[in-house]
Short mmCIF file of C-alpha atoms in Angstrom, two decimals:
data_model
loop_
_atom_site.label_atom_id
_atom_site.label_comp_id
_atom_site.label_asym_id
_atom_site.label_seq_id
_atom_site.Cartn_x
_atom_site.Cartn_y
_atom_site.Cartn_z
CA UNK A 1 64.67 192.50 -92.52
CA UNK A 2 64.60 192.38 -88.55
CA UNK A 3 67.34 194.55 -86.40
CA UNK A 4 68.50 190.95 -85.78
CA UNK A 5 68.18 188.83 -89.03
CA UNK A 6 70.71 186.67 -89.67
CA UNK A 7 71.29 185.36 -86.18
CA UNK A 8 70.08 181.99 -84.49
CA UNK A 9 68.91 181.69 -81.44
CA UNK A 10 68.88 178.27 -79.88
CA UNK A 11 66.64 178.12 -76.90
CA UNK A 12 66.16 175.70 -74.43
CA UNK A 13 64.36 177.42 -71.98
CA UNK A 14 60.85 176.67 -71.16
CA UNK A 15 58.26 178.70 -69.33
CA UNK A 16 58.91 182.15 -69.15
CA UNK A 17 61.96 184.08 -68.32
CA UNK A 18 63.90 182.78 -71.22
CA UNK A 19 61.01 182.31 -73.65
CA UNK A 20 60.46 186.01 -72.93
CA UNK A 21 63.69 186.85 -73.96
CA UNK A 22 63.72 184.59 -77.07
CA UNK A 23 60.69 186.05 -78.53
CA UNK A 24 61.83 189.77 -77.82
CA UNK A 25 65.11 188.12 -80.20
CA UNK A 26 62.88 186.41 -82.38
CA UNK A 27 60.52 189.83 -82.53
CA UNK A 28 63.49 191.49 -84.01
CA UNK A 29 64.33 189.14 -86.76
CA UNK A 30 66.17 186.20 -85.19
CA UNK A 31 65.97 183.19 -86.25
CA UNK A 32 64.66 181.33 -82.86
CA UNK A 33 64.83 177.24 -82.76
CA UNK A 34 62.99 176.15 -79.45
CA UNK A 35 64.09 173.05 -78.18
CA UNK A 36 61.13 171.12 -76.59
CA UNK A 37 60.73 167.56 -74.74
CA UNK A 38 59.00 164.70 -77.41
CA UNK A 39 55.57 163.09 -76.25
CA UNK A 40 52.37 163.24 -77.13
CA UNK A 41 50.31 166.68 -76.19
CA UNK A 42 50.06 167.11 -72.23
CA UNK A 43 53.49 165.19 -71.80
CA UNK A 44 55.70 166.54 -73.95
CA UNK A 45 56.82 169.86 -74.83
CA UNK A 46 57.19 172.97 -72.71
CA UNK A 47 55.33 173.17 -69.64
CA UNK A 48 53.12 175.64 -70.58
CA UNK A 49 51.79 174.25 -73.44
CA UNK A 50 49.57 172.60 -70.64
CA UNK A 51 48.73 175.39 -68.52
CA UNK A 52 45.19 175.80 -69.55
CA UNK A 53 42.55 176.51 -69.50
CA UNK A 54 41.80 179.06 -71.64
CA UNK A 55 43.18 177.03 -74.33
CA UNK A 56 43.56 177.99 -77.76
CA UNK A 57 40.82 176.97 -80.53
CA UNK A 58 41.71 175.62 -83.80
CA UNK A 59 39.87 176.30 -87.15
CA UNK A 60 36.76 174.94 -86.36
CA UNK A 61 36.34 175.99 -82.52
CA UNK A 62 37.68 173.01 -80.79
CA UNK A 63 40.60 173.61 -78.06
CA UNK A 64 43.69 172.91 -79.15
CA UNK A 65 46.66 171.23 -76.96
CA UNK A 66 48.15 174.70 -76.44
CA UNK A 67 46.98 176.98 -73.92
CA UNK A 68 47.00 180.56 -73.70
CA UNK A 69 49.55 180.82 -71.58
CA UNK A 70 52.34 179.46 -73.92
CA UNK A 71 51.01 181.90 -76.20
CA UNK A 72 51.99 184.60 -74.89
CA UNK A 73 55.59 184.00 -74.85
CA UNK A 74 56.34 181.75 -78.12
CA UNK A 75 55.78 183.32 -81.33
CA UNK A 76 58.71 184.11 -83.71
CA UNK A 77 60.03 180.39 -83.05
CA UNK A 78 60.32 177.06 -84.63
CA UNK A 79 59.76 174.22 -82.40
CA UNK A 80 62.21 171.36 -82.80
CA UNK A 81 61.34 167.82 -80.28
CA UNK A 82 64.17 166.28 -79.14
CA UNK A 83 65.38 164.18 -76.53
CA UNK A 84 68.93 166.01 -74.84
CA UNK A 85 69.27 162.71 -72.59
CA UNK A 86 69.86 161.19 -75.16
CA UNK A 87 73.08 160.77 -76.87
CA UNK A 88 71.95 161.23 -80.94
CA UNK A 89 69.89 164.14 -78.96
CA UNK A 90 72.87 165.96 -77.22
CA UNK A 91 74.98 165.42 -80.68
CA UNK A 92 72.16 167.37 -82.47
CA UNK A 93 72.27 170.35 -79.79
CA UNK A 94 76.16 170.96 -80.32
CA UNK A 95 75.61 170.59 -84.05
CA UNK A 96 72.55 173.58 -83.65
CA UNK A 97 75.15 175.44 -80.82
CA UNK A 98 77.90 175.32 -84.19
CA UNK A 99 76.11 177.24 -86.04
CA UNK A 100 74.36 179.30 -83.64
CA UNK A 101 75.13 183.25 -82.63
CA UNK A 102 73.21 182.90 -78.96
CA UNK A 103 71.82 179.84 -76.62
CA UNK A 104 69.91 180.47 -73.88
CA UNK A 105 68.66 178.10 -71.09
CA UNK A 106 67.36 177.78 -67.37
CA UNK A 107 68.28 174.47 -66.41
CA UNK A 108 68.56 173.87 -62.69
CA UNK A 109 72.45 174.70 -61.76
CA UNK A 110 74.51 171.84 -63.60
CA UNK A 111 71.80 170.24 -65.40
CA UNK A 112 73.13 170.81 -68.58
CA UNK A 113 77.12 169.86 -67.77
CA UNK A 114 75.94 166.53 -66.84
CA UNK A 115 75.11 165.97 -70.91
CA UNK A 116 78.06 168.23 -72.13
CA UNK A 117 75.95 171.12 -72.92
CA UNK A 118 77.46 173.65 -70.45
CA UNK A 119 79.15 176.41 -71.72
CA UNK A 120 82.45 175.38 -71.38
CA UNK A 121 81.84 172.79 -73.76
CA UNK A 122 80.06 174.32 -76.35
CA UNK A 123 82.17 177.12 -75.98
CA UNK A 124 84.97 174.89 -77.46
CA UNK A 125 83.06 174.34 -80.20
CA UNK A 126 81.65 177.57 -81.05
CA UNK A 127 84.07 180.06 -79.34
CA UNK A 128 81.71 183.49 -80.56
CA UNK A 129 78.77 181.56 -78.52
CA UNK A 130 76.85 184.12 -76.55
CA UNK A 131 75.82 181.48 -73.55
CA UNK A 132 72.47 182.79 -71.10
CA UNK A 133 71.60 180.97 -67.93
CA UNK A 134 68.44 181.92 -65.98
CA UNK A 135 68.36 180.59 -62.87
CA UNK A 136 66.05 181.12 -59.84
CA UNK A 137 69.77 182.48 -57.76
CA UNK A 138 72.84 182.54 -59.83
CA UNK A 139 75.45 179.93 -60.39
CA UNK A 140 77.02 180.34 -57.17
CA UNK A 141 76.24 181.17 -53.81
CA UNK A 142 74.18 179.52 -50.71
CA UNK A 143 70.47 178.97 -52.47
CA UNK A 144 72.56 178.24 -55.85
CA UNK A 145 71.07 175.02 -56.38
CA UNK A 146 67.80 175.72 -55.38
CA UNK A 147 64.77 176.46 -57.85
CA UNK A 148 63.25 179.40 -58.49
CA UNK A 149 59.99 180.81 -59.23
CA UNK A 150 58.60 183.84 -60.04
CA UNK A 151 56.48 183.74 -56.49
CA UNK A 152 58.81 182.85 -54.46
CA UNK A 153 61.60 185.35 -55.70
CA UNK A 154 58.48 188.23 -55.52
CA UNK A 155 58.55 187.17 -51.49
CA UNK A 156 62.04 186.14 -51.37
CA UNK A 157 63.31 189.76 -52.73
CA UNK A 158 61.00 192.77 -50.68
CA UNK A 159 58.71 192.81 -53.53
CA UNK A 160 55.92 191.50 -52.25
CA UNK A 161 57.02 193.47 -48.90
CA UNK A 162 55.69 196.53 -50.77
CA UNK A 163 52.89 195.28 -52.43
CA UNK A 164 49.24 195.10 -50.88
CA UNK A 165 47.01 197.13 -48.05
CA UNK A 166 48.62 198.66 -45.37
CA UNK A 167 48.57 197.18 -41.88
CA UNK A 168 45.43 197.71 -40.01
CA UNK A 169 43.49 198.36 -43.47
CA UNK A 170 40.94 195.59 -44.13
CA UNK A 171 42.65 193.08 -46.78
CA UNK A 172 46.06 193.95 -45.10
CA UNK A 173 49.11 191.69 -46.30
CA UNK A 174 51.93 190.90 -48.55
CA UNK A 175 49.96 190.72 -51.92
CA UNK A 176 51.87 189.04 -55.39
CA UNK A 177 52.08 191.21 -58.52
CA UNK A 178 49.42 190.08 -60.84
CA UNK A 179 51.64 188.38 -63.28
CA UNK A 180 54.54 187.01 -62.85
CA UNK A 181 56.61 190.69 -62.95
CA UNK A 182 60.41 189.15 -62.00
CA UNK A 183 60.19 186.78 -64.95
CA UNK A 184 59.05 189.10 -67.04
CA UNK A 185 61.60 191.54 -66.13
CA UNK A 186 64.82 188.97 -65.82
CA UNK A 187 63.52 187.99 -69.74
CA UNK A 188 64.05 191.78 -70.61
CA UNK A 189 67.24 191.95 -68.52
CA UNK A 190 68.07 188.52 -70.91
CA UNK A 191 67.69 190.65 -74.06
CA UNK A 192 69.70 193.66 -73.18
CA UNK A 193 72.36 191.66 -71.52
CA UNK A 194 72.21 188.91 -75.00
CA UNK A 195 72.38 192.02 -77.48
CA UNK A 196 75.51 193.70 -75.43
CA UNK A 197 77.08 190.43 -75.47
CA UNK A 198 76.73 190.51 -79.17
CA UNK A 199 78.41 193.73 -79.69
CA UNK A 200 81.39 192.88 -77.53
CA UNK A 201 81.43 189.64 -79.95
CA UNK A 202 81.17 191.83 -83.27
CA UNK A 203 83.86 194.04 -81.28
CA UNK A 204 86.77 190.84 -80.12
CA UNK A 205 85.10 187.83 -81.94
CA UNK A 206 84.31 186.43 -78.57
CA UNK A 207 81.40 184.96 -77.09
CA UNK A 208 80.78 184.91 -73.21
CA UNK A 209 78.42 183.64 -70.49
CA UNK A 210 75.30 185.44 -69.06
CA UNK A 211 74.87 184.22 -65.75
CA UNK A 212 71.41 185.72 -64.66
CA UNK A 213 69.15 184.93 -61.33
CA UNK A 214 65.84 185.76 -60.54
CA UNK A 215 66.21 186.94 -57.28
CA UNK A 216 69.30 189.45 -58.74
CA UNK A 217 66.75 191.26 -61.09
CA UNK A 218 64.19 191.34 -58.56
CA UNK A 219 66.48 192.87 -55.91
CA UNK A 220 67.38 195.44 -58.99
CA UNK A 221 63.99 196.14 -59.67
CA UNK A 222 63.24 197.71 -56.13
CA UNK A 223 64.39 201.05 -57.18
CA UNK A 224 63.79 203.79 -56.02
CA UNK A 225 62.11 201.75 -52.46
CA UNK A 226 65.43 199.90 -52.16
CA UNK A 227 67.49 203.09 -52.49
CA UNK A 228 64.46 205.04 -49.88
CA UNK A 229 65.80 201.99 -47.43
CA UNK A 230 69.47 202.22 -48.27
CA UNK A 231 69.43 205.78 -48.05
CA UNK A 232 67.12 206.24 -44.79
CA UNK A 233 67.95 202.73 -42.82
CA UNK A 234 63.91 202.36 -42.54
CA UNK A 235 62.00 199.43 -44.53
CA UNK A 236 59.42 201.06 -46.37
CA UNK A 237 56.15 199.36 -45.57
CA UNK A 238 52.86 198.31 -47.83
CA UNK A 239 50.94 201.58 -48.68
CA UNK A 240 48.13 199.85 -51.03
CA UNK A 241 48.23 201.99 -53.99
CA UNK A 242 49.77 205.14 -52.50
CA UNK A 243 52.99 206.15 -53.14
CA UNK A 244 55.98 206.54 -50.92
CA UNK A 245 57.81 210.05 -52.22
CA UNK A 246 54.35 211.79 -54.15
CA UNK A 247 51.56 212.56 -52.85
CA UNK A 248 48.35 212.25 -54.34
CA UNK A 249 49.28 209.48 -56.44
CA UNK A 250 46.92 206.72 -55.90
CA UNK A 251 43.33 205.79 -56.35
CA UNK A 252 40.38 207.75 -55.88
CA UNK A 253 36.68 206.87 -55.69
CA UNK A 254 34.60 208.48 -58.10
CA UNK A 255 30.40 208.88 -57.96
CA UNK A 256 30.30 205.62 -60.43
CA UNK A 257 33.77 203.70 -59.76
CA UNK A 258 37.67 204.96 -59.26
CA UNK A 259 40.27 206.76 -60.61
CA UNK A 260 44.00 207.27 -60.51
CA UNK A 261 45.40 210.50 -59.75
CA UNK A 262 49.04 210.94 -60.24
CA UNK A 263 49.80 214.17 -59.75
CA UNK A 264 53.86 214.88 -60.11
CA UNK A 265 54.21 218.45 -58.77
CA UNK A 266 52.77 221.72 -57.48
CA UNK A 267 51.79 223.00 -60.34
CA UNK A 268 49.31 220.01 -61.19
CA UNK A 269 48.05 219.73 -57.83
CA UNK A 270 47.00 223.49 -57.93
CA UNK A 271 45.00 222.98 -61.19
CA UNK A 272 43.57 219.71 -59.69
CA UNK A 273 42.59 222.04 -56.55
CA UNK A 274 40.80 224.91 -58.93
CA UNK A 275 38.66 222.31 -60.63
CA UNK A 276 37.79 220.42 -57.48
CA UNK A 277 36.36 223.93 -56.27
CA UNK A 278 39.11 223.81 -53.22
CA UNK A 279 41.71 226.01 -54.54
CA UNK A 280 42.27 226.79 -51.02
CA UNK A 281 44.24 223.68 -50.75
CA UNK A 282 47.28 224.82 -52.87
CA UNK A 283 47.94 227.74 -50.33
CA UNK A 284 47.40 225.67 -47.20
CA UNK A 285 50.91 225.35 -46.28
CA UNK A 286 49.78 222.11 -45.20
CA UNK A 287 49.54 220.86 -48.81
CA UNK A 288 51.02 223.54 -51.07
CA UNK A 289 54.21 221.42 -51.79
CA UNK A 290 54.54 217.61 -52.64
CA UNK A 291 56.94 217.59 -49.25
CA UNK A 292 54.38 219.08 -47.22
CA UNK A 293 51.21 216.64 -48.42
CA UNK A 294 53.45 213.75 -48.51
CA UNK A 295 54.09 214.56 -44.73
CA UNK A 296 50.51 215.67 -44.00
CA UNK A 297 48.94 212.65 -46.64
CA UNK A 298 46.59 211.28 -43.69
CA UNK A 299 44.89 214.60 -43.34
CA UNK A 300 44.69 215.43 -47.17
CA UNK A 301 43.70 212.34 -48.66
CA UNK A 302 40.24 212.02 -46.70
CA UNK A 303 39.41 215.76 -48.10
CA UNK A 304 40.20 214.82 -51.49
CA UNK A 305 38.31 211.60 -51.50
CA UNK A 306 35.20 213.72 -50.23
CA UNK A 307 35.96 215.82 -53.59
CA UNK A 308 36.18 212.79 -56.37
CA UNK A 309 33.23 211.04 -55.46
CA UNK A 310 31.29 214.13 -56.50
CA UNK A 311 31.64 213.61 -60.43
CA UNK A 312 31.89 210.28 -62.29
CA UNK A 313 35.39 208.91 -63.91
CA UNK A 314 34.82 209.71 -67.06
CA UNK A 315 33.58 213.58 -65.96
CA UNK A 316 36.87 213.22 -63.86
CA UNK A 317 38.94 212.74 -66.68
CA UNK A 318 37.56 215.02 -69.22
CA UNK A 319 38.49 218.04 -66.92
CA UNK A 320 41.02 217.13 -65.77
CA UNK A 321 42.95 215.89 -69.12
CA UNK A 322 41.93 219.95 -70.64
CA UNK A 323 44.16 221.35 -67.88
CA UNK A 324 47.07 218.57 -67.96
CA UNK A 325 46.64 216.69 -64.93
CA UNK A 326 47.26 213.13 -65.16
CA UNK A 327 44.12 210.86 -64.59
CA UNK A 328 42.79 207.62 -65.74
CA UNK A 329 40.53 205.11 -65.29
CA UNK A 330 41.03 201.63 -63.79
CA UNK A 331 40.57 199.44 -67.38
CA UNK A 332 39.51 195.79 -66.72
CA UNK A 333 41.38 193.57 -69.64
CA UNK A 334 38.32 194.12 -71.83
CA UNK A 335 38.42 197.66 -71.69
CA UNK A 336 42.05 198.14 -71.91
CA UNK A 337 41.89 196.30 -75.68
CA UNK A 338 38.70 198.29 -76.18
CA UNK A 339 40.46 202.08 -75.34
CA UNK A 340 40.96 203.91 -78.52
CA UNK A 341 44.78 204.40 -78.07
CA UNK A 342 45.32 200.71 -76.86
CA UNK A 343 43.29 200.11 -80.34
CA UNK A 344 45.25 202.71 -82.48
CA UNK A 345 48.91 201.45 -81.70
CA UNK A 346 47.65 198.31 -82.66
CA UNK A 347 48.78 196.26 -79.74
CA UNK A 348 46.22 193.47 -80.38
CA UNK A 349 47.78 191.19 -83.09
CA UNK A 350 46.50 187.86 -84.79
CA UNK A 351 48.10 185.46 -86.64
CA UNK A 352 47.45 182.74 -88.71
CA UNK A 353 47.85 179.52 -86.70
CA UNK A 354 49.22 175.97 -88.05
CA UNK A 355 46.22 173.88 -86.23
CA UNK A 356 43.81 176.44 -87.87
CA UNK A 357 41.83 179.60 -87.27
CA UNK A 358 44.48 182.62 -85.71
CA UNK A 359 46.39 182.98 -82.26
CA UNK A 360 45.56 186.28 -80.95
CA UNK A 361 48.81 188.26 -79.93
CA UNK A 362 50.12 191.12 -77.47
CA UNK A 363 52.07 193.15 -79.92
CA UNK A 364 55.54 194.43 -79.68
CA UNK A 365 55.57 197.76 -77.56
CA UNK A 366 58.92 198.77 -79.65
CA UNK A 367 58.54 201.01 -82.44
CA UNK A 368 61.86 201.05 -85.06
CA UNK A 369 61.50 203.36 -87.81
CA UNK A 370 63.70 201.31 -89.73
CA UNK A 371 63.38 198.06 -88.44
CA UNK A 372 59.88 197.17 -87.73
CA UNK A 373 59.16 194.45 -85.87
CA UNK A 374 58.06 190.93 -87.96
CA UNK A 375 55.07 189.05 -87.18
CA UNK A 376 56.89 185.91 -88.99
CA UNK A 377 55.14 183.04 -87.17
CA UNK A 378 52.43 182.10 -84.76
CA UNK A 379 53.56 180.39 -81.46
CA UNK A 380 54.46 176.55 -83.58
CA UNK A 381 52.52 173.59 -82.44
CA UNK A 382 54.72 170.97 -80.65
CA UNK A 383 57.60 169.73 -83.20
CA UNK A 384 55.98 171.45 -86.22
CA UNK A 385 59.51 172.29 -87.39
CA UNK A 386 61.46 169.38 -86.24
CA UNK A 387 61.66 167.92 -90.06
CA UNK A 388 62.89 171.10 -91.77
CA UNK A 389 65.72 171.82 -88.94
CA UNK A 390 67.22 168.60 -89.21
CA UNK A 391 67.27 168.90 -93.02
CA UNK A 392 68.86 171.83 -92.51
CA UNK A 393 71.67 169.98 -90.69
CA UNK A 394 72.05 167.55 -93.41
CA UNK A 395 69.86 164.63 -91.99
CA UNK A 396 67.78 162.74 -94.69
CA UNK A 397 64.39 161.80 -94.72
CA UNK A 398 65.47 158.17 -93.65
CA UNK A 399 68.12 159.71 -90.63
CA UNK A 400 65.19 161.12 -88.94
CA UNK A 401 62.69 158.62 -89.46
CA UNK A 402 65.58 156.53 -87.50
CA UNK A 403 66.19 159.46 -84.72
CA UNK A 404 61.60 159.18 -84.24
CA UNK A 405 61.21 155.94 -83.94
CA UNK A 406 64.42 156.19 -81.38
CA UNK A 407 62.38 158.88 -79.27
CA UNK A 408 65.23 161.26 -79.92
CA UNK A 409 62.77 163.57 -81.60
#
């Protein structure tokens, strides 16, 4: 039994703010119905069902219709077709909404109120609905109606301001996150905001709505570099993979590769000195405090380059991990699900797949003691559970036959 069995989740979000959101639910023991689009594979269903390739292969090797990418985000679900511009179709959404605890969705701004499936309205039906809208901005305000996507919202809010070579390096430039960070991010705002929703429910009996925007979370996420600006007036610029408040905490080339050193006080830097043979470095006033070799950084970091590329990474590491100073490699994807620890916590996960053979999974970083988390059901090929929900609403064999040969599902 999940931390969140007994709860439905209806989502009609697609992509992958909301779909992030509804798995995390789904991960803890909801019961998640995902609304997709009818059609045959490549035209119906969500989005990224065709964002391939890689795609995944069924029993016998041959790609499937689903790529990898819609993997990623969609297990723990049952996928229902159905048509919401439809009438029978919008009748069997407020039926779901009824008897559902949380609906989430990331329509453009009003796309939903134009077939009665805003909040308002369903909140009249189900007042304890907890109601989530991801949006690229909000549900008011100037850009409002405009979409978002992750890219754009990674330029639009100072992320991508901060990310990438410093001016007057070679490669210099605003440089994307490599995966799509801000939804990521806005689907784990989603969760926290959906499960404190829920206990203000369990608390007054009453649902509410979650108005979330992409660029919002983004603008959150600039932490401590948005508080460095708000505090100092000054933009902080792109430093490549330095850091703006420690120094050394970046890369470092190595006599077969790099390295990351991220050293978080003077204490670690001193033992990084000693083994490095420059021990002289810690009592250089120049360097001896974090304050000092952030301010004197362009005169330090050559001298400890000249020092790393003098042993290999993996020499690098085994020093420097027997006298606590925080190092590691730079892992491709292969060799971060080949490290031992990676391995250990078991955060590759495969699952039996309805169109044969297994889906291969990132597992769930959470660890409950009492409340594991569920690996229930493979990411569901496109309406693969569109019978059994409507039977669960009361529809007969015969009613849905009807509501396919309509379109509706």
């Amino acid at each position: 039994m999940g931390a969140l069995s007994g709860l439905r989740v209806l989502d009609l979000s697609r992509v992958l703010a909301g779909p992030w959101a509804s798995q995390l639910l789904g991960d803890f023991g909801a019961d998640v119905i995902k609304v997709e689009r009818p059609g045959a594979a490549g035209k119906g269903g969500d989005d990224t069902r065709g964002w391939g390739p890689p795609w995944l292969a069924d029993g016998a090797g041959a790609p499937t219709a689903d790529a990898a990418y819609f993997l990623c985000t969609n297990r723990n679900k049952r996928s229902l077709t159905l048509d919401i511009t439809q009438a029978a179709g919008q009748e069997i959404i407020r039926q779901l909404a009824v008897e559902s605890d949380v609906l989430v969705e990331n329509f453009k701004l009003g796309g939903l109120a134009a077939y009665g499936l805003d909040y308002p309205s369903l909140a009249k039906l189900n007042p304890r609905l907890v109601y989530c809208s991801i949006t690229g901005f909000g549900q008011d305000g100037p850009y409002a109606a405009r979409a978002g996507y992750d890219f754009l919202i990674q330029g639009m809010g100072g992320l991508m301001s901060i990310t990438g070579r410093a001016d007057g390096e070679e490669g210099a430039g605003p440089q994307k996150v490599g995966v799509a960070l801000t939804d990521i991010l806005t689907g784990l705002y989603a969760t926290v905001a959906i499960q404190a929703a829920l206990a203000h429910r369990d608390k007054t009996g009453e649902g509410q709505h979650i108005d979330l925007a992409l660029l919002d979370v983004q603008v959150a996420c600039l932490a401590n570099q948005a508080m460095n600006y708000l505090v100092s007036g000054t933009a902080p610029r792109r430093m490549g993979n330095g850091h703006p408040n420690i120094v050394p905490y970046q890369d470092f080339p190595t006599a077969d590769g790099d390295m990351i050193l991220a050293i978080g006080n003077d204490g670690q830097f001193a033992r990084f000195c000693d083994i490095a043979g420059h021990a002289d470095w810690a009592r250089d006033e120049r360097f001896a405090t974090n304050a000092a070799r952030v301010r004197n950084r362009l005169e330090l970091l050559p001298l400890l380059r000249q020092a790393t590329v003098m042993k290999t990474t993996a020499e690098w590491i085994a020093l420097l991990e027997k006298s606590a100073v925080p190092c590691g490699p730079i892992n491709d994807l292969a060799g971060v699900f080949a490290d031992p620890q990676v391995r250990h916590r078991g955060l590759r996960v495969d699952m039996p797949h309805a169109a044969g053979g297994s889906a291969p999974q990132v597992g769930n970083p959470i660890r409950f003691s009492a409340t594991p988390v569920d690996y229930r059901h493979a990411p569901p090929v496109l309406g693969q559970d569109t019978d059994a929900i409507l039977g669960e609403l009361g529809r007969s064999a015969e009613d849905i036959a009807v509501l396919r040969a309509a379109g509706v599902v």
